[in-house]
Coordinates of C-alpha atoms in Angstrom, one line a residue:
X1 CA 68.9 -44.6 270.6
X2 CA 72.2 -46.4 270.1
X3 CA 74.2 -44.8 267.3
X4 CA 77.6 -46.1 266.0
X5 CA 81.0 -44.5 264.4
X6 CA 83.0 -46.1 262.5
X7 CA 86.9 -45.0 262.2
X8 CA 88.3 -45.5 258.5
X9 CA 91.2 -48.1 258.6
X10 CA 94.5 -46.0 258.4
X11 CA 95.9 -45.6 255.0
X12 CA 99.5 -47.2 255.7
X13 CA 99.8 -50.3 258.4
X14 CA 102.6 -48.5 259.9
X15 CA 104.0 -51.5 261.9
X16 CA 104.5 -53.1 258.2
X17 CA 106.9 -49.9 257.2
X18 CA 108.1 -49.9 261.0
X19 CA 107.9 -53.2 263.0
X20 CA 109.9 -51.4 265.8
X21 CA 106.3 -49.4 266.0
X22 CA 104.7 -52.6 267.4
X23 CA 105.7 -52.5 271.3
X24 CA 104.6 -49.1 271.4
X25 CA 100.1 -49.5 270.0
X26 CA 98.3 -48.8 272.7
X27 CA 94.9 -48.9 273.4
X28 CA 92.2 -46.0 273.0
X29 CA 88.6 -45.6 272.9
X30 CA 87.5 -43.1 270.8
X31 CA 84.5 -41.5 272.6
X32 CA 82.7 -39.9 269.6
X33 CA 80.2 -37.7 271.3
X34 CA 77.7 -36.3 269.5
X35 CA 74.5 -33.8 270.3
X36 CA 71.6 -35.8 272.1
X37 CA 69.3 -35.7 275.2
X38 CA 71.7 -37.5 277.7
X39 CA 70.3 -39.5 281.0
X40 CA 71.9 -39.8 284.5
X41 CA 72.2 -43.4 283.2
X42 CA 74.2 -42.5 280.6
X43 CA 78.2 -41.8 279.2
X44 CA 77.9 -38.6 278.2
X45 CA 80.0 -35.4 277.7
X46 CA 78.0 -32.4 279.6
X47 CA 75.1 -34.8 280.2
X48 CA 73.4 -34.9 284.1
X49 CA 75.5 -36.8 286.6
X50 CA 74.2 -39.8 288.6
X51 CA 75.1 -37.6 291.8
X52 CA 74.2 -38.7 294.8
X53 CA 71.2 -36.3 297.1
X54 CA 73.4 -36.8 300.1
X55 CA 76.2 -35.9 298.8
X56 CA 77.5 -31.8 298.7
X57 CA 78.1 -30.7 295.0
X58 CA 81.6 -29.9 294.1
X59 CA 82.4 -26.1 294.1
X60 CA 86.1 -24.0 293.4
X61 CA 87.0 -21.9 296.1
X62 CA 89.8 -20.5 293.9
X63 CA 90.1 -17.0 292.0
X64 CA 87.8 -16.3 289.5
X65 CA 89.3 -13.6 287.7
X66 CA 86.1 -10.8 285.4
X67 CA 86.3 -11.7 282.0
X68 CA 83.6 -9.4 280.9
X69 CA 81.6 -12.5 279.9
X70 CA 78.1 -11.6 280.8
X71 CA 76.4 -15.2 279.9
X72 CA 75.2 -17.8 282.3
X73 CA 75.4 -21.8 280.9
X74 CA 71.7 -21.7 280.0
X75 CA 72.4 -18.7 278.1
X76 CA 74.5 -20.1 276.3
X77 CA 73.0 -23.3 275.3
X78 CA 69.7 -20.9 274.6
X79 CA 72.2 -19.2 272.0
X80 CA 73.6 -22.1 270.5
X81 CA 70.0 -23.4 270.0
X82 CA 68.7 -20.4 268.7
X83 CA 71.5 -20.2 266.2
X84 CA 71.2 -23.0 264.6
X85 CA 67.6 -23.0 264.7
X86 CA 67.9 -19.9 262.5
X87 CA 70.2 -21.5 260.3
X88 CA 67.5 -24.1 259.3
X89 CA 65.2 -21.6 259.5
X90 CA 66.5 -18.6 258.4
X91 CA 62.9 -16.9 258.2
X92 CA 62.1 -18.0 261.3
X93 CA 61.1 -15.6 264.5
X94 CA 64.4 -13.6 266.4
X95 CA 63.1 -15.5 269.4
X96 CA 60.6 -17.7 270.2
X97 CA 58.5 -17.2 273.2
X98 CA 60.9 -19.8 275.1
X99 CA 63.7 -17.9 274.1
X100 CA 62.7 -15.0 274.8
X101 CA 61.3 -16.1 278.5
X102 CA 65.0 -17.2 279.4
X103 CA 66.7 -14.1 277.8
X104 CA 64.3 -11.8 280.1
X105 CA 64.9 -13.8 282.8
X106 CA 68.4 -13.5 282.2
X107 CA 68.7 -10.0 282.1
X108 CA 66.7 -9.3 285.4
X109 CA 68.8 -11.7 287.2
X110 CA 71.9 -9.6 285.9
X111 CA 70.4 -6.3 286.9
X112 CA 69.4 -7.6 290.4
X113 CA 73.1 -8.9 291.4
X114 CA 74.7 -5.2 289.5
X115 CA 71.7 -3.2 291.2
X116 CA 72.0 -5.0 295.2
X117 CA 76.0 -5.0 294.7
X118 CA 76.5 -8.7 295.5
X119 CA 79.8 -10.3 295.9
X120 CA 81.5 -10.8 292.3
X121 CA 82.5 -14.3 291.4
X122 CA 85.8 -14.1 292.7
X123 CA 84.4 -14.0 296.5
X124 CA 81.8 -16.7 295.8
X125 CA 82.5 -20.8 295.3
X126 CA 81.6 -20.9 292.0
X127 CA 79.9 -24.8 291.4
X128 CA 81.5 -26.9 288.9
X129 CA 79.7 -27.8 285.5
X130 CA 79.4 -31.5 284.1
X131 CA 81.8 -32.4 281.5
X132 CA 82.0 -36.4 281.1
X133 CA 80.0 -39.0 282.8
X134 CA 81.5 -42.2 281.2
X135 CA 80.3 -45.9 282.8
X136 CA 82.6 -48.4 282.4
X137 CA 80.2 -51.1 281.0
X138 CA 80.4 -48.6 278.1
X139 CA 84.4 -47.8 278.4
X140 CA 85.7 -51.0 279.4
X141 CA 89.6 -49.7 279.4
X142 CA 89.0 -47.6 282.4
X143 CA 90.7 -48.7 285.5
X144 CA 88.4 -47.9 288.6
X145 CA 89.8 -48.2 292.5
X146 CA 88.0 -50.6 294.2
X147 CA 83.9 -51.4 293.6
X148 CA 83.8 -48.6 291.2
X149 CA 82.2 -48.2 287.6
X150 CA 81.9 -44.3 287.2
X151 CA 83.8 -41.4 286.0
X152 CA 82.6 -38.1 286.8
X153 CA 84.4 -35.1 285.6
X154 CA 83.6 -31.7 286.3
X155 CA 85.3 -28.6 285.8
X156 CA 85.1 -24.9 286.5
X157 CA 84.3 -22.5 284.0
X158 CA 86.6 -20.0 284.4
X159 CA 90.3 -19.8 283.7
X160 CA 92.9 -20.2 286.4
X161 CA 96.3 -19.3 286.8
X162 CA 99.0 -20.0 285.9
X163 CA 97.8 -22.1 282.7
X164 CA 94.4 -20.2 282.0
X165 CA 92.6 -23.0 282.3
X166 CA 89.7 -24.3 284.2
X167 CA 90.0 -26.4 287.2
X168 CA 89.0 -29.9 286.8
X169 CA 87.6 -32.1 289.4
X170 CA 88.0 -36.6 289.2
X171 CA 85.0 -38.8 291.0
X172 CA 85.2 -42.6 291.0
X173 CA 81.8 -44.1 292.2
X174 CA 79.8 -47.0 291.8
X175 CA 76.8 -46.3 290.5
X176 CA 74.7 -49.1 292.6
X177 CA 75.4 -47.5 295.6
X178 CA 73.3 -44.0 293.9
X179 CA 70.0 -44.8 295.7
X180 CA 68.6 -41.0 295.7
X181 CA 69.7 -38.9 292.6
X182 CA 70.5 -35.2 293.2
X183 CA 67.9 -33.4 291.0
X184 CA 68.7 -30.3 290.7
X185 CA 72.7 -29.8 290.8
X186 CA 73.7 -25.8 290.8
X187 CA 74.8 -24.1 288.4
X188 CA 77.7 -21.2 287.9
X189 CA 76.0 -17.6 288.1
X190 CA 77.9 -17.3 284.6
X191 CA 81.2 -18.8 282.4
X192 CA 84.2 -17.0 281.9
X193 CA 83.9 -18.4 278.2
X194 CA 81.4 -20.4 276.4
X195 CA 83.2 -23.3 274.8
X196 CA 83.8 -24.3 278.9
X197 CA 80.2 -25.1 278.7
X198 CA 80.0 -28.5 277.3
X199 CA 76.8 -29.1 275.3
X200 CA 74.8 -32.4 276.3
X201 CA 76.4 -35.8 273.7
X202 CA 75.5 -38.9 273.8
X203 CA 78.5 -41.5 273.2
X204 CA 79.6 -44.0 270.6
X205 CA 82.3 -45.2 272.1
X206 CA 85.1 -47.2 269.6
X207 CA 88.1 -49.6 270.4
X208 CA 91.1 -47.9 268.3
X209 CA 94.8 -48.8 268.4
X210 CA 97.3 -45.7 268.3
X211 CA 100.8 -45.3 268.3
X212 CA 103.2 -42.3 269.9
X213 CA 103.3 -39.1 268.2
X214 CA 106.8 -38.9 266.3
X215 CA 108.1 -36.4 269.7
X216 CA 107.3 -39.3 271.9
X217 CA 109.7 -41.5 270.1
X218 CA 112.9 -42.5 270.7
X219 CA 115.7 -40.4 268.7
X220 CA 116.6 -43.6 266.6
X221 CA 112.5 -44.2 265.8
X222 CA 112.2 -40.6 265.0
X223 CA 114.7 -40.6 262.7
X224 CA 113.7 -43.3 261.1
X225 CA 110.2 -42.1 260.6
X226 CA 111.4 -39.1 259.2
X227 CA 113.6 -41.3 256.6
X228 CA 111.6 -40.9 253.4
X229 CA 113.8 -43.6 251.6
X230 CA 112.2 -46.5 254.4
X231 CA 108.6 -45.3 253.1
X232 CA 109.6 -45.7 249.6
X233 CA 111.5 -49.4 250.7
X234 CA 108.2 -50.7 252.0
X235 CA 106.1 -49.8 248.9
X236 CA 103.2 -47.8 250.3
X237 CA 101.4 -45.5 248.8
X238 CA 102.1 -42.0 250.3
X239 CA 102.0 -38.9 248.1
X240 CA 105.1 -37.7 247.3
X241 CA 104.5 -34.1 248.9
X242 CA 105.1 -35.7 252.1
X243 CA 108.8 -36.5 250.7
X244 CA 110.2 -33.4 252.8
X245 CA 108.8 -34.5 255.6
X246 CA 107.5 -38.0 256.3
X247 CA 107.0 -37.5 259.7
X248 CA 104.0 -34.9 259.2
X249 CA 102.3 -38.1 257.5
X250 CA 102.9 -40.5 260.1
X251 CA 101.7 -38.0 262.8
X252 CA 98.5 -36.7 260.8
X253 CA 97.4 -40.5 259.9
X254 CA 98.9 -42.9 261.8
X255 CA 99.6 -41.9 265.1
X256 CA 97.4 -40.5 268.6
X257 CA 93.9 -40.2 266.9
X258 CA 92.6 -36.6 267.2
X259 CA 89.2 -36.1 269.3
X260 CA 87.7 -36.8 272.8
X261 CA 89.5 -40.3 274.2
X262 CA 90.5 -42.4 276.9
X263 CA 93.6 -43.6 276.7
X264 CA 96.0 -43.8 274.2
X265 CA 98.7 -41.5 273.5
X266 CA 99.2 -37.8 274.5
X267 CA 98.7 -35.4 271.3
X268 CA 101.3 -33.2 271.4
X269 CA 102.5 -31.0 269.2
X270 CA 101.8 -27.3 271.0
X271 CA 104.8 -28.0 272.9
X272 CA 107.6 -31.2 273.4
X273 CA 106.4 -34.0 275.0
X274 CA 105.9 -33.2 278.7
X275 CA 105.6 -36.1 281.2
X276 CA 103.5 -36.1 284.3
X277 CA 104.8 -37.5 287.7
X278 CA 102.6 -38.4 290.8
X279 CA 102.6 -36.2 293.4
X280 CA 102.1 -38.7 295.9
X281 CA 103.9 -41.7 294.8
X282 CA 106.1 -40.3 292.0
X283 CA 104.8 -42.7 289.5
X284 CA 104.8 -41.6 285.9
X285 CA 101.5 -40.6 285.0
X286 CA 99.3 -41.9 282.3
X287 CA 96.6 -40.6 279.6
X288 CA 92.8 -40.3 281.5
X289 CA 90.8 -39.0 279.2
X290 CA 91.3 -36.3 276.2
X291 CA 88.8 -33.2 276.2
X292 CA 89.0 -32.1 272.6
X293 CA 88.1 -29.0 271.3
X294 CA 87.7 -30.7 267.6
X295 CA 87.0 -34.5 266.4
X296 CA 88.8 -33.5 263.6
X297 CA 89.7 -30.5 261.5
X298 CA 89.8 -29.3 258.3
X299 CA 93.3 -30.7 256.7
X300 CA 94.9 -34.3 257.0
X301 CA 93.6 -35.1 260.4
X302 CA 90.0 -34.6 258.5
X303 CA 90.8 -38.6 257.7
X304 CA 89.8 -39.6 261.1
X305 CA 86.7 -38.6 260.7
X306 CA 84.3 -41.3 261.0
X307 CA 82.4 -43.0 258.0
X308 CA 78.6 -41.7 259.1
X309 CA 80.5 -38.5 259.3
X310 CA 82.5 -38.5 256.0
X311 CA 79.8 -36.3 254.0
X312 CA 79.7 -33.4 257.1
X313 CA 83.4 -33.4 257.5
X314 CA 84.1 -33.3 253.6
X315 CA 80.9 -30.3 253.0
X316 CA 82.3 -27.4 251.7
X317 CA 81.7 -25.2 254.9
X318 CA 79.5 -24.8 257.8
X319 CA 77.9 -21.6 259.4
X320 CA 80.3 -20.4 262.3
X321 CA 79.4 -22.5 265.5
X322 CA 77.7 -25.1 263.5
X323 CA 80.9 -27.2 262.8
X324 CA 80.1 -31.3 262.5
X325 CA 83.7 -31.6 264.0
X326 CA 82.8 -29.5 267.3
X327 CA 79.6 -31.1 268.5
X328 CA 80.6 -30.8 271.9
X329 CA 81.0 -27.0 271.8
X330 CA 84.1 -27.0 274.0
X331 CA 87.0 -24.9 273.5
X332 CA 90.0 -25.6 275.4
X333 CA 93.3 -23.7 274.8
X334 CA 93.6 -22.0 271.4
X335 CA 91.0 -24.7 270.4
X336 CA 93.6 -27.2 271.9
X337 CA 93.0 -30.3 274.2
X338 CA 92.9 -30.5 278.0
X339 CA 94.4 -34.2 278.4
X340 CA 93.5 -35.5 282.2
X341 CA 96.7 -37.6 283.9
X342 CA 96.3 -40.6 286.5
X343 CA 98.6 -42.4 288.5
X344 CA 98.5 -45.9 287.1
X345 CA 99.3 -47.4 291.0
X346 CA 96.1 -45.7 292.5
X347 CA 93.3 -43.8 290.5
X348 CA 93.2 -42.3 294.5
X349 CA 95.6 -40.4 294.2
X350 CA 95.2 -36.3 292.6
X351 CA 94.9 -36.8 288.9
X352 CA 96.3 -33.4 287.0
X353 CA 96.1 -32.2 283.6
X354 CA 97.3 -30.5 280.8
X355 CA 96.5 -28.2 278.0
X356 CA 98.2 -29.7 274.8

């Protein structure tokens, strides 16, 4: 089923207060995932992969470090199910007889690895998990090397040092060359955390235009943003709170929209802008994609929410885990974003990212 979103049009045309804004719109496509029953045939986040049989599935030989976390990622979709199953149905059964079948088989696979004394995780290559499969018929501002019309990204569930994060992994393919579809791709033993276990969205993917947060701007720009008298020149309508500080407006509304994207500008605001540099060819690197922990959240940014999703995002509270902004279930940072980095002279070369 095809399913649209619809941003809101921002409530100041900035370039009309700022022409010097102009140069600086870039393109984005908002992603918009949201729960479903993905295909290898699909864009997805945490959907199957149209992997190759032939082809070895991607592991991490790094360090896997215990965090106590004693779930596997069926476990922890089988808990998210169950939970919101009992939140339409409070009344319902503890478990059902699926549930229940998993959670036993859980359990003895635990007490069978603690009871033989297998190798812990740290001594095993863990296999990655599925976090975006994006085609480019259906994300037309990817640029692909060669023949290629796929982005696969995986990542490992556990956090690696130094940035406590987990290790991500960047396939270009083209998908008419995927004759025989690996059926079965392995799975991590467990997660070190369950928001790196992406729950299966479909996409509605959506053209936007966004402009640099006010750190990426030039000193002269930021000032000038931050100049509440040029606001009140151009006669728009901003509340007055903002008076103190314009700039908090202008990066809320008009700037980098919030949620999972390609392209675009960087959201930044954990730390100062920090550019990345090819390794190989020293070229400044440039926004992939943005894994986002929220579409949107509860305070000004809450205006990006889509249309179809005005009446969820504006409800007066949802049950823990059960967020309208989170469908994707992914928890990056201190519910932050991972943004991926590409060299913009060869998608060859090593992509990196960064948690923001």
């Amino acid at each position: 089923m095809v399913f649209v979103r619809t941003t809101p049009p921002r409530p100041v045309d900035v370039t009309a207060v700022f022409p010097e804004l102009a140069p600086l719109a870039r393109p984005a496509i908002r992603l918009h995932p949201r729960p479903g029953s993905p295909s290898v045939g699909d864009s997805s986040v945490g959907g199957p992969l149209l992997w190759p049989a032939e082809e070895p599935w991607p592991h991490c030989e790094g360090e896997h470090p215990d965090s106590g976390f004693r779930q596997s990622p069926a476990e922890v979709r089988l808990t998210r199910r169950r939970l919101a199953r009992l939140h339409r149905d409070p009344d319902g059964p503890e478990f059902t007889p699926e549930e229940e079948a998993i959670r036993e088989r859980d359990a003895a696979r635990h007490a069978k690895r603690f009871d033989a004394g297998p190798p812990r995780p740290a001594e095993c290559p863990v296999p990655l998990l599925p976090v975006a499969q994006l085609y480019l018929r259906d994300v037309p501002l990817l640029r692909p090397p060669g023949e290629a019309d796929l982005l696969q990204v995986l990542w490992c569930p556990y956090d690696h040092e130094p940035d406590w994060k987990p290790a991500t992994a960047v396939f270009w393919r083209s998908a008419a060359s995927v004759v025989d579809v690996l059926a079965t791709p392995p799975e991590p033993y467990e997660a070190n955390y369950p928001g790196y276990v992406p729950e299966p969205c479909l996409l509605a993917p959506e053209a936007v235009t966004e402009y640099p947060n006010s750190l990426d701007l030039s000193p002269e720009l930021r000032q000038a943003v931050a100049d509440w008298s040029r606001w009140q020149a151009a006669g728009v309508d901003v509340d007055s709170s903002y008076a103190e500080d314009p700039a908090e407006f202008y990066d809320g509304n008009l700037a980098d929209a919030p949620g999972w994207k390609v392209g675009g500008w960087p959201p930044w605001g954990r730390t100062d802008p920090y550019h990345r540099y090819c390794a190989v060819c020293d070229a400044r690197m440039v926004p992939l994609l943005t894994i986002a922990s929220f579409e949107w959240d509860g305070g000004e940014r809450r205006g990006w929410a889509p249309y179809e999703d005005r009446d969820a995002a504006y409800a007066a509270g949802h049950r823990a885990g059960q967020s309208p902004a989170q469908p994707t279930k992914v928890e990056v940072g201190s519910t932050d974003n991972m943004q991926l980095y590409v060299c913009p002279a060869s998608p060859e070369h090593p992509h990196t990212d960064l948690i923001q």
